[in-house]
CSV table of C-alpha atoms and ligand atoms in Angstrom, one decimal:
chain,number,residue,atom,x,y,z
A,265,UNK,CA,0.2,-0.2,0.0
A,266,UNK,CA,1.4,3.4,-0.8
A,267,UNK,CA,1.3,5.9,2.0
A,268,UNK,CA,-0.1,9.1,0.6
A,269,UNK,CA,0.5,12.6,2.6
A,270,UNK,CA,-2.8,13.6,4.5
A,271,UNK,CA,-4.7,15.7,2.0
A,272,UNK,CA,-6.1,19.2,3.2
A,273,UNK,CA,-8.8,18.8,0.7
A,274,UNK,CA,-11.9,16.5,0.7
A,275,UNK,CA,-14.6,15.7,-1.7
A,276,UNK,CA,-18.2,14.7,-0.7
A,277,UNK,CA,-19.7,12.8,-3.5
A,278,UNK,CA,-23.4,12.5,-2.9
A,279,UNK,CA,-24.9,9.5,-4.6
A,280,UNK,CA,-27.7,8.7,-1.9
A,281,UNK,CA,-30.6,9.8,-4.0
A,282,UNK,CA,-33.1,7.4,-5.6
A,283,UNK,CA,-33.4,8.9,-9.0
A,284,UNK,CA,-37.0,9.3,-9.3
A,285,UNK,CA,-36.9,11.3,-12.3
A,286,UNK,CA,-34.6,9.0,-14.1
A,287,UNK,CA,-37.1,6.2,-13.4
A,288,UNK,CA,-34.5,3.2,-13.6
A,289,UNK,CA,-34.7,0.0,-11.8
A,290,UNK,CA,-31.9,1.2,-9.5
A,291,UNK,CA,-31.1,4.2,-7.7
A,292,UNK,CA,-29.7,6.6,-10.0
A,293,UNK,CA,-25.9,6.3,-8.8
A,294,UNK,CA,-25.9,2.5,-9.7
A,295,UNK,CA,-27.5,2.7,-13.2
A,296,UNK,CA,-25.1,1.8,-15.9
A,297,UNK,CA,-23.9,4.3,-18.5
A,298,UNK,CA,-21.9,1.9,-20.2
A,299,UNK,CA,-20.0,-0.9,-18.6
A,300,UNK,CA,-19.6,1.5,-15.6
A,301,UNK,CA,-22.2,3.0,-13.3
A,302,UNK,CA,-23.1,6.7,-12.9
A,303,UNK,CA,-21.2,6.5,-9.5
A,304,UNK,CA,-18.2,4.8,-11.0
A,305,UNK,CA,-17.8,7.4,-13.7
A,306,UNK,CA,-18.0,10.3,-11.3
A,307,UNK,CA,-15.5,8.6,-9.1
A,308,UNK,CA,-13.0,8.1,-12.0
A,309,UNK,CA,-13.3,11.7,-12.4
A,310,UNK,CA,-13.0,12.5,-8.8
A,311,UNK,CA,-9.6,10.0,-8.6
A,312,UNK,CA,-8.3,11.6,-11.6
A,313,UNK,CA,-8.1,15.0,-9.9
A,314,UNK,CA,-5.4,16.1,-7.2
A,315,UNK,CA,-5.4,13.5,-4.3
A,316,UNK,CA,-8.0,14.5,-1.8
A,317,UNK,CA,-10.3,12.3,0.9
A,318,UNK,CA,-13.1,11.1,-0.8
A,319,UNK,CA,-16.3,10.5,0.9
A,320,UNK,CA,-18.9,8.4,-0.8
A,321,UNK,CA,-22.5,9.0,0.5
A,322,UNK,CA,-24.4,6.1,-0.5
A,323,UNK,CA,-28.2,5.1,-0.2
A,324,UNK,CA,-28.9,3.1,2.8
A,325,UNK,CA,-28.6,-0.7,1.9
A,326,UNK,CA,-26.2,-0.1,-0.9
A,327,UNK,CA,-23.1,0.9,1.0
A,328,UNK,CA,-21.2,-2.1,0.1
A,329,UNK,CA,-22.0,-1.8,-3.7
A,330,UNK,CA,-20.6,1.7,-3.1
A,331,UNK,CA,-17.5,0.2,-1.5
A,332,UNK,CA,-16.9,-1.8,-4.4
A,333,UNK,CA,-17.2,1.2,-6.8
A,334,UNK,CA,-15.1,3.2,-4.7
A,335,UNK,CA,-12.3,0.6,-4.5
A,336,UNK,CA,-12.2,0.0,-8.1
A,337,UNK,CA,-12.0,3.7,-8.9
A,338,UNK,CA,-9.6,4.6,-6.3
A,339,UNK,CA,-6.9,1.9,-7.3
A,340,UNK,CA,-3.7,2.9,-5.3
A,341,UNK,CA,-5.6,5.7,-3.6
A,342,UNK,CA,-8.1,3.2,-1.8
A,343,UNK,CA,-7.0,4.5,1.8
A,344,UNK,CA,-8.5,8.1,1.0
A,345,UNK,CA,-11.9,6.7,0.5
A,346,UNK,CA,-14.8,6.0,2.7
A,347,UNK,CA,-18.5,5.3,2.3
A,348,UNK,CA,-21.2,6.7,4.7
A,349,UNK,CA,-25.1,6.4,4.6
A,350,UNK,CA,-27.0,9.3,3.2
A,351,UNK,CA,-30.4,10.8,4.4
A,352,UNK,CA,-33.8,11.6,3.1
A,353,UNK,CA,-32.8,14.8,1.5
A,354,UNK,CA,-29.5,15.7,-0.3
A,355,UNK,CA,-28.9,18.3,2.5
A,356,UNK,CA,-28.9,15.5,5.0
A,357,UNK,CA,-26.6,13.5,2.8
A,358,UNK,CA,-24.2,16.2,2.7
A,359,UNK,CA,-24.4,16.6,6.4
A,360,UNK,CA,-23.4,12.7,6.8
A,361,UNK,CA,-20.4,13.2,4.4
A,362,UNK,CA,-19.4,16.3,6.6
A,363,UNK,CA,-19.3,14.1,9.7
A,364,UNK,CA,-17.0,11.8,8.2
A,365,UNK,CA,-14.2,14.3,7.3
A,366,UNK,CA,-10.6,14.0,8.7
A,367,UNK,CA,-9.2,16.5,10.9
A,368,UNK,CA,-6.6,17.9,8.6
A,369,UNK,CA,-9.1,18.9,6.1
A,370,UNK,CA,-9.4,22.6,5.5
A,371,UNK,CA,-11.3,22.8,2.0
A,372,UNK,CA,-14.5,20.8,1.3
A,373,UNK,CA,-16.0,20.1,-2.2
A,374,UNK,CA,-19.4,18.8,-2.5
A,375,UNK,CA,-20.0,16.9,-5.7
A,376,UNK,CA,-23.1,15.2,-7.3
A,377,UNK,CA,-22.6,11.8,-8.3
A,378,UNK,CA,-25.2,12.5,-11.0
A,379,UNK,CA,-22.7,14.8,-12.6
A,380,UNK,CA,-20.9,11.7,-13.6
A,381,UNK,CA,-18.9,13.2,-16.6
A,382,UNK,CA,-17.5,16.2,-14.9
A,383,UNK,CA,-13.8,16.7,-15.9
A,384,UNK,CA,-11.3,16.3,-13.4
A,385,UNK,CA,-9.8,19.9,-14.3
A,386,UNK,CA,-13.0,21.3,-13.0
A,387,UNK,CA,-12.9,19.5,-9.8
A,388,UNK,CA,-9.1,20.9,-9.3
A,389,UNK,CA,-10.1,24.6,-10.4
A,390,UNK,CA,-12.9,24.7,-7.9
A,391,UNK,CA,-10.5,23.5,-5.2
A,392,UNK,CA,-7.9,26.0,-6.0
A,393,UNK,CA,-10.3,28.8,-6.1
A,394,UNK,CA,-11.6,28.5,-2.6
A,395,UNK,CA,-10.0,30.5,0.1
A,396,UNK,CA,-10.6,30.8,4.1
A,397,UNK,CA,-13.8,33.0,3.6
A,398,UNK,CA,-15.1,32.4,0.3
A,399,UNK,CA,-17.1,29.5,-1.3
A,400,UNK,CA,-16.7,28.9,-5.1
A,401,UNK,CA,-19.3,27.1,-7.6
A,402,UNK,CA,-18.8,26.1,-11.3
A,403,UNK,CA,-21.5,27.7,-13.4
A,404,UNK,CA,-22.4,28.0,-17.2
A,405,UNK,CA,-24.1,30.9,-18.7
A,406,UNK,CA,-27.9,30.3,-19.5
A,407,UNK,CA,-28.5,30.1,-23.2
A,408,UNK,CA,-32.3,29.7,-23.4
A,409,UNK,CA,-34.5,32.6,-23.4
A,410,UNK,CA,-36.2,32.6,-20.0
A,411,UNK,CA,-39.9,33.5,-19.0
A,412,UNK,CA,-41.5,33.9,-15.8
A,413,UNK,CA,-44.7,32.1,-15.8
A,414,UNK,CA,-47.6,32.1,-13.5
A,415,UNK,CA,-50.7,29.8,-13.9
A,416,UNK,CA,-49.8,29.1,-17.5
A,417,UNK,CA,-49.4,32.8,-18.5
A,418,UNK,CA,-46.0,34.4,-19.4
A,419,UNK,CA,-46.1,37.1,-17.0
A,420,UNK,CA,-42.5,38.7,-17.5
A,421,UNK,CA,-39.3,38.3,-19.5
A,422,UNK,CA,-36.1,37.4,-17.3
A,423,UNK,CA,-32.7,38.9,-18.0
A,424,UNK,CA,-30.5,36.1,-18.6
A,425,UNK,CA,-27.3,38.1,-18.3
A,426,UNK,CA,-27.9,38.0,-14.7
A,427,UNK,CA,-28.4,34.3,-14.4
A,428,UNK,CA,-26.1,31.3,-14.1
A,429,UNK,CA,-26.7,27.6,-13.9
A,430,UNK,CA,-24.7,26.3,-11.1
A,431,UNK,CA,-23.0,22.9,-11.3
A,432,UNK,CA,-20.7,21.0,-8.8
A,433,UNK,CA,-18.4,20.4,-7.2
A,434,UNK,CA,-19.0,23.3,-5.0
A,435,UNK,CA,-16.1,24.2,-2.8
A,436,UNK,CA,-16.0,25.9,0.6
A,437,UNK,CA,-13.8,26.6,3.5
A,438,UNK,CA,-14.7,23.5,5.9
A,439,UNK,CA,-14.9,25.5,9.0
A,440,UNK,CA,-17.6,27.9,7.7
A,441,UNK,CA,-19.5,25.1,5.7
A,442,UNK,CA,-19.9,23.1,8.9
A,443,UNK,CA,-21.0,26.0,10.8
A,444,UNK,CA,-23.6,27.1,8.0
A,445,UNK,CA,-24.8,23.3,8.1
A,446,UNK,CA,-25.2,23.3,11.9
A,447,UNK,CA,-27.2,26.4,11.5
A,448,UNK,CA,-29.3,25.1,8.6
A,449,UNK,CA,-30.1,22.1,10.7
A,450,UNK,CA,-31.1,24.1,13.8
A,451,UNK,CA,-33.4,26.4,11.6
A,452,UNK,CA,-34.8,23.5,9.8
A,453,UNK,CA,-34.5,25.3,6.3
A,454,UNK,CA,-33.7,23.1,3.1
A,455,UNK,CA,-31.6,25.0,0.8
A,456,UNK,CA,-31.5,24.3,-2.9
A,457,UNK,CA,-27.8,23.8,-3.1
A,458,UNK,CA,-24.6,24.1,-0.7
A,459,UNK,CA,-24.1,27.5,-2.1
A,460,UNK,CA,-27.3,28.7,-1.1
A,461,UNK,CA,-26.7,27.1,2.2
A,462,UNK,CA,-23.4,28.9,2.6
A,463,UNK,CA,-24.6,32.1,1.2
A,464,UNK,CA,-27.5,32.2,3.8
A,465,UNK,CA,-25.0,32.0,6.7
A,466,UNK,CA,-23.7,35.4,5.3
A,467,UNK,CA,-20.6,34.3,3.4
A,468,UNK,CA,-19.6,35.2,-0.3
A,469,UNK,CA,-19.8,32.6,-3.1
A,470,UNK,CA,-17.7,33.1,-6.4
A,471,UNK,CA,-18.2,31.2,-9.7
A,472,UNK,CA,-15.9,30.1,-12.1
A,473,UNK,CA,-16.4,28.7,-15.6
A,474,UNK,CA,-18.3,25.3,-15.6
A,475,UNK,CA,-18.2,22.7,-18.3
A,476,UNK,CA,-21.0,21.3,-20.7
A,477,UNK,CA,-19.7,17.7,-19.8
A,478,UNK,CA,-20.5,18.4,-16.0
A,479,UNK,CA,-24.3,18.4,-16.9
A,480,UNK,CA,-26.5,16.5,-14.2
A,481,UNK,CA,-27.9,13.1,-15.2
A,482,UNK,CA,-31.7,13.6,-14.0
A,483,UNK,CA,-34.0,12.2,-17.0
A,484,UNK,CA,-33.6,9.3,-19.5
A,485,UNK,CA,-32.5,11.9,-22.2
A,486,UNK,CA,-29.8,13.1,-19.8
A,487,UNK,CA,-28.6,9.3,-19.7
A,488,UNK,CA,-28.8,8.9,-23.5
A,489,UNK,CA,-26.7,12.3,-23.8
A,490,UNK,CA,-23.9,10.8,-21.5
A,491,UNK,CA,-23.9,7.4,-23.4
A,492,UNK,CA,-23.5,9.4,-26.6
A,493,UNK,CA,-20.6,11.2,-25.2
A,494,UNK,CA,-18.8,8.1,-24.0
A,495,UNK,CA,-19.8,6.0,-27.2
A,496,UNK,CA,-17.8,8.5,-29.1
A,497,UNK,CA,-14.9,7.2,-27.0
A,498,UNK,CA,-15.5,3.5,-27.5
A,499,UNK,CA,-16.2,4.1,-31.2
A,500,UNK,CA,-12.9,5.8,-31.6
A,501,UNK,CA,-11.1,2.5,-30.2
A,502,UNK,CA,-12.4,0.5,-33.3
A,503,UNK,CA,-12.5,-2.8,-31.5
A,504,UNK,CA,-15.5,-5.1,-32.2
A,505,UNK,CA,-17.9,-6.0,-29.3
A,506,UNK,CA,-19.6,-8.8,-28.2
A,507,UNK,CA,-22.9,-9.2,-26.3
A,508,UNK,CA,-25.2,-12.0,-25.0
A,509,UNK,CA,-28.9,-12.1,-24.2
A,510,UNK,CA,-31.2,-14.4,-23.1
A,511,UNK,CA,-34.8,-14.6,-22.8
A,512,UNK,CA,-37.7,-17.2,-21.6
A,513,UNK,CA,-41.4,-16.8,-22.0
A,514,UNK,CA,-44.2,-19.1,-21.1
A,515,UNK,CA,-46.9,-20.2,-23.4
A,516,UNK,CA,-50.4,-18.5,-22.4
A,517,UNK,CA,-52.7,-16.1,-23.6
A,518,UNK,CA,-54.9,-15.6,-26.4
A,519,UNK,CA,-54.3,-15.4,-30.3
A,520,UNK,CA,-51.5,-16.7,-32.4
A,521,UNK,CA,-47.8,-17.3,-31.5
A,522,UNK,CA,-45.3,-14.5,-32.5
A,523,UNK,CA,-41.8,-15.8,-32.6
A,524,UNK,CA,-38.6,-14.8,-34.7
A,525,UNK,CA,-40.5,-12.0,-36.3
A,526,UNK,CA,-43.1,-14.1,-37.6
A,527,UNK,CA,-46.8,-14.7,-36.9
A,528,UNK,CA,-47.5,-18.6,-36.3
A,529,UNK,CA,-51.1,-19.4,-37.1
A,530,UNK,CA,-52.5,-21.9,-35.1
A,531,UNK,CA,-49.5,-22.3,-32.6
A,532,UNK,CA,-50.0,-21.3,-28.8
A,533,UNK,CA,-48.8,-17.6,-28.2
A,534,UNK,CA,-46.3,-16.8,-25.6
A,535,UNK,CA,-47.2,-14.3,-22.8
A,536,UNK,CA,-45.5,-11.0,-22.2
A,537,UNK,CA,-45.6,-7.2,-21.9
A,538,UNK,CA,-45.3,-7.1,-25.7
A,539,UNK,CA,-45.9,-10.0,-28.1
A,540,UNK,CA,-44.0,-12.3,-26.1
A,541,UNK,CA,-41.4,-12.9,-29.2
A,542,UNK,CA,-38.5,-14.3,-26.8
A,543,UNK,CA,-36.2,-14.6,-30.0
A,544,UNK,CA,-36.4,-10.8,-30.7
A,545,UNK,CA,-36.0,-9.9,-27.1
A,546,UNK,CA,-33.1,-11.9,-26.6
A,547,UNK,CA,-31.4,-10.3,-29.6
A,548,UNK,CA,-32.2,-6.8,-28.2
A,549,UNK,CA,-30.5,-7.7,-25.1
A,550,UNK,CA,-27.4,-8.9,-26.8
A,551,UNK,CA,-27.2,-6.0,-29.0
A,552,UNK,CA,-27.5,-3.5,-26.3
A,553,UNK,CA,-25.2,-5.3,-24.0
A,554,UNK,CA,-22.5,-5.6,-26.8
A,555,UNK,CA,-22.9,-1.7,-27.1
A,556,UNK,CA,-23.1,-1.1,-23.6
A,557,UNK,CA,-26.5,0.6,-23.6
A,558,UNK,CA,-28.4,-1.0,-20.8
A,559,UNK,CA,-31.0,-3.6,-21.4
A,560,UNK,CA,-34.4,-4.3,-22.8
A,561,UNK,CA,-36.3,-3.4,-19.5
A,562,UNK,CA,-34.5,0.2,-19.4
A,563,UNK,CA,-35.7,1.0,-23.2
A,564,UNK,CA,-38.8,-1.3,-23.8
A,565,UNK,CA,-40.0,-2.4,-20.2
A,566,UNK,CA,-43.5,-1.7,-18.7
A,567,UNK,CA,-42.5,2.0,-18.0
A,568,UNK,CA,-42.8,2.3,-22.0
A,569,UNK,CA,-46.4,1.5,-22.5
A,570,UNK,CA,-46.0,2.6,-26.2
A,571,UNK,CA,-44.3,-1.0,-26.7
A,572,UNK,CA,-47.3,-2.9,-25.3
A,573,UNK,CA,-48.1,-5.4,-28.0
A,574,UNK,CA,-45.5,-4.4,-30.3
A,575,UNK,CA,-43.8,-6.9,-32.7
A,576,UNK,CA,-40.1,-7.6,-33.4
A,577,UNK,CA,-39.7,-5.2,-36.1
A,578,UNK,CA,-40.4,-2.3,-33.6
A,579,UNK,CA,-38.1,-3.4,-31.2
A,580,UNK,CA,-35.4,-4.2,-33.5
A,581,UNK,CA,-35.6,-1.0,-35.6
A,582,UNK,CA,-35.4,1.2,-32.6
A,583,UNK,CA,-32.6,-0.9,-31.1
A,584,UNK,CA,-30.6,-0.4,-34.4
A,585,UNK,CA,-31.1,3.2,-34.3
A,586,UNK,CA,-29.9,3.4,-30.5
A,587,UNK,CA,-26.7,1.6,-31.4
A,588,UNK,CA,-26.3,3.7,-34.6
A,589,UNK,CA,-26.9,7.0,-32.4
A,590,UNK,CA,-24.2,5.7,-30.2
A,591,UNK,CA,-21.7,4.9,-33.0
A,592,UNK,CA,-22.1,1.3,-33.8
A,593,UNK,CA,-23.2,-0.8,-36.4
A,594,UNK,CA,-24.4,-4.4,-36.2
A,595,UNK,CA,-21.9,-7.3,-37.4
A,596,UNK,CA,-24.1,-10.3,-37.1
A,597,UNK,CA,-26.2,-12.1,-34.8
A,598,UNK,CA,-26.5,-15.7,-33.9
A,599,UNK,CA,-29.8,-16.7,-31.9
A,600,UNK,CA,-30.9,-20.2,-30.7
A,601,UNK,CA,-34.3,-21.2,-29.0
A,602,UNK,CA,-35.0,-24.4,-26.9
A,603,UNK,CA,-38.6,-25.5,-27.4
A,604,UNK,CA,-40.8,-28.4,-28.9
A,605,UNK,CA,-43.0,-26.0,-30.9
A,606,UNK,CA,-43.2,-24.4,-33.4
A,607,UNK,CA,-41.5,-26.6,-35.9
A,608,UNK,CA,-38.9,-24.0,-37.1
A,609,UNK,CA,-36.9,-25.4,-40.0
A,610,UNK,CA,-39.6,-24.9,-42.5
A,611,UNK,CA,-39.6,-21.3,-41.8
A,612,UNK,CA,-36.1,-20.7,-40.9
A,613,UNK,CA,-35.4,-18.8,-44.1
A,614,UNK,CA,-38.4,-16.5,-43.8
A,615,UNK,CA,-37.6,-15.6,-40.2
A,616,UNK,CA,-33.7,-14.9,-40.9
A,617,UNK,CA,-34.9,-12.8,-43.8
A,618,UNK,CA,-37.2,-10.8,-41.8
A,619,UNK,CA,-35.0,-10.3,-38.8
A,620,UNK,CA,-31.9,-9.6,-41.0
A,621,UNK,CA,-33.7,-7.0,-43.1
A,622,UNK,CA,-34.9,-4.9,-40.2
A,623,UNK,CA,-31.2,-5.0,-38.4
A,624,UNK,CA,-29.4,-4.6,-41.6
A,625,UNK,CA,-27.1,-7.4,-40.8
A,626,UNK,CA,-27.0,-11.1,-40.9
A,627,UNK,CA,-29.2,-12.8,-38.3
A,628,UNK,CA,-29.0,-16.9,-38.1
A,629,UNK,CA,-31.6,-18.8,-36.3
A,630,UNK,CA,-31.4,-22.3,-35.0
A,631,UNK,CA,-33.9,-24.4,-33.0
A,632,UNK,CA,-33.6,-27.3,-30.8
A,633,UNK,CA,-35.6,-29.5,-28.6
A,634,UNK,CA,-34.2,-30.5,-25.1
A,635,UNK,CA,-35.0,-34.2,-25.1
A,636,UNK,CA,-38.2,-33.5,-23.2
A,637,UNK,CA,-35.9,-32.3,-20.2
A,638,UNK,CA,-36.7,-29.0,-18.6
A,639,UNK,CA,-39.5,-26.5,-19.1
A,640,UNK,CA,-38.9,-26.1,-22.6
A,641,UNK,CA,-39.0,-30.1,-23.1
A,642,UNK,CA,-42.2,-30.4,-21.3
A,643,UNK,CA,-43.7,-27.6,-23.5
A,644,UNK,CA,-44.0,-25.0,-20.9
A,645,UNK,CA,-42.4,-22.3,-22.7
A,646,UNK,CA,-39.3,-21.3,-24.8
A,647,UNK,CA,-35.9,-20.4,-23.8
A,648,UNK,CA,-33.5,-18.4,-26.0
A,649,UNK,CA,-30.2,-17.3,-26.2
A,650,UNK,CA,-28.4,-14.7,-28.7
A,651,UNK,CA,-25.2,-13.5,-29.4
A,652,UNK,CA,-24.3,-10.4,-31.3
A,653,UNK,CA,-21.4,-8.5,-32.6
A,654,UNK,CA,-21.4,-4.7,-33.0
A,655,UNK,CA,-18.7,-2.5,-34.8
A,656,UNK,CA,-17.8,0.9,-33.9
A,657,UNK,CA,-18.2,3.2,-36.8
A,658,UNK,CA,-16.5,6.2,-35.3
A,659,UNK,CA,-19.6,8.3,-35.7
A,660,UNK,CA,-22.1,9.3,-32.9
A,661,UNK,CA,-25.1,11.2,-33.7
A,662,UNK,CA,-27.4,13.5,-31.7
B,99,LIG,N1,-28.6,12.9,-3.4
B,99,LIG,C1,-28.5,12.6,-2.0
B,99,LIG,N2,-29.4,12.2,-1.1
B,99,LIG,C2,-30.6,12.5,-1.2
B,99,LIG,C3,-31.1,13.1,-2.5
B,99,LIG,C4,-30.3,13.3,-3.7
B,99,LIG,O1,-27.2,12.0,-1.7
B,99,LIG,N3,-31.3,12.3,-0.2
B,99,LIG,C5,-27.8,13.2,-4.4
B,99,LIG,C6,-28.2,12.3,-5.5
B,99,LIG,O2,-27.6,11.0,-5.5
B,99,LIG,C7,-27.3,13.1,-6.7
B,99,LIG,C8,-27.5,14.6,-6.3
B,99,LIG,O3,-27.8,14.4,-4.7
B,99,LIG,O4,-26.2,12.8,-7.1
B,99,LIG,C9,-28.4,15.5,-7.0
B,99,LIG,O5,-29.8,15.2,-6.9
B,99,LIG,P1,-30.7,14.7,-7.8
B,99,LIG,O6,-30.3,14.9,-9.2
B,99,LIG,O7,-31.9,15.4,-7.6
B,99,LIG,O8,-30.9,13.1,-7.7
B,99,LIG,P2,-31.9,12.2,-7.1
B,99,LIG,O9,-32.7,12.9,-5.8
B,99,LIG,O10,-31.5,11.0,-6.8
B,99,LIG,O11,-33.0,12.2,-8.3
B,99,LIG,P3,-34.6,12.8,-8.2
B,99,LIG,O12,-34.8,13.9,-7.6
B,99,LIG,O13,-35.1,12.7,-9.8
B,99,LIG,O14,-35.2,11.6,-7.3
B,100,LIG,MG1,-33.6,15.0,-6.1
């Protein structure tokens, strides 16, 4: 283990929010951007900056996962990091982080894990600008034309030259920030950010230029933006990537079977949120996995009612577009399903033609029975495995 000098700066990375507006199945900090989570990317940036104590504030119950991310991001600097449990509000989470600071720390930076792609230079610039009295925030000029609206009516124009959009990390002299936090706790006020809390205690806050890359991942569109920014890097490496997807559906419901992009008249259907086409769903996961773009639940799950009842062409065309936007084209797909029905070989060429056309790449489909073993062998459902390769194009869109 390397022994590092005790730093006089600490960075509190708040990651304890639930990410309501993102609406993913996991708390926001643990959602994958590519192969790495929001928190991991944020910590990669933090550990690329000048060494500092790093306190990660994690959601209750996910401290162990945060520890793992911290250890992997920290590398040789692991001894500088620790994880604490967050609170019900961001302000309470920051307070929990403040309580874990080492005695030698004089400057505290508070950083949103959700600003996952913040450049390390921004972190260093904030730390360097903090003085014993003055707090510092990075901010961007406001580009939109702003209006004040009341009850749906535009009541006034707002002069944007007087406004700035605040980012993180926000840096403060430790002693004054701790006192300001204690005062906020005593008077029970929740402030919009640390700078507001610090200013309310009578102190000065200055701003330095922020960065477009330090945007906060709040909505699904923000997550897409982060993926595009990282996809450009992945694409530039030029290395083909491989992905795997599996899916299982039980037979059930009314109507005809949909499988491998075809309707099978007179065959029992598979149940599912969409048409139950397990072959196309496994392909979607293999493709998204290969490109590091999350999974089918995230893009097409029950939170996307527009895909209820949709067929393979819709899923696969959308998946192809997602890959293309992120800078990938499809190399090939190989997919196999296990099941007694339908008898596949008579329509193999037709299915491969449909799937290949919508993906713009060769798709081969094979089928097998399982010697009457397991649920496919008992005729209860179908199990599918797909493998896909994707090729970086060196171009990203959007
Ligand atoms: N945060 C926190 N503890 C809370 C609430 C928020 O540590 N109780 C952190 C989040 O993890 C995030 C940062 O504060 O890194 C900025 O908050 P925001 O973007 O609002 O994240 P969430 O609160 O998770 O998202 P939402 O408001 O959509 O639920
Ligand atoms: Mg929030």
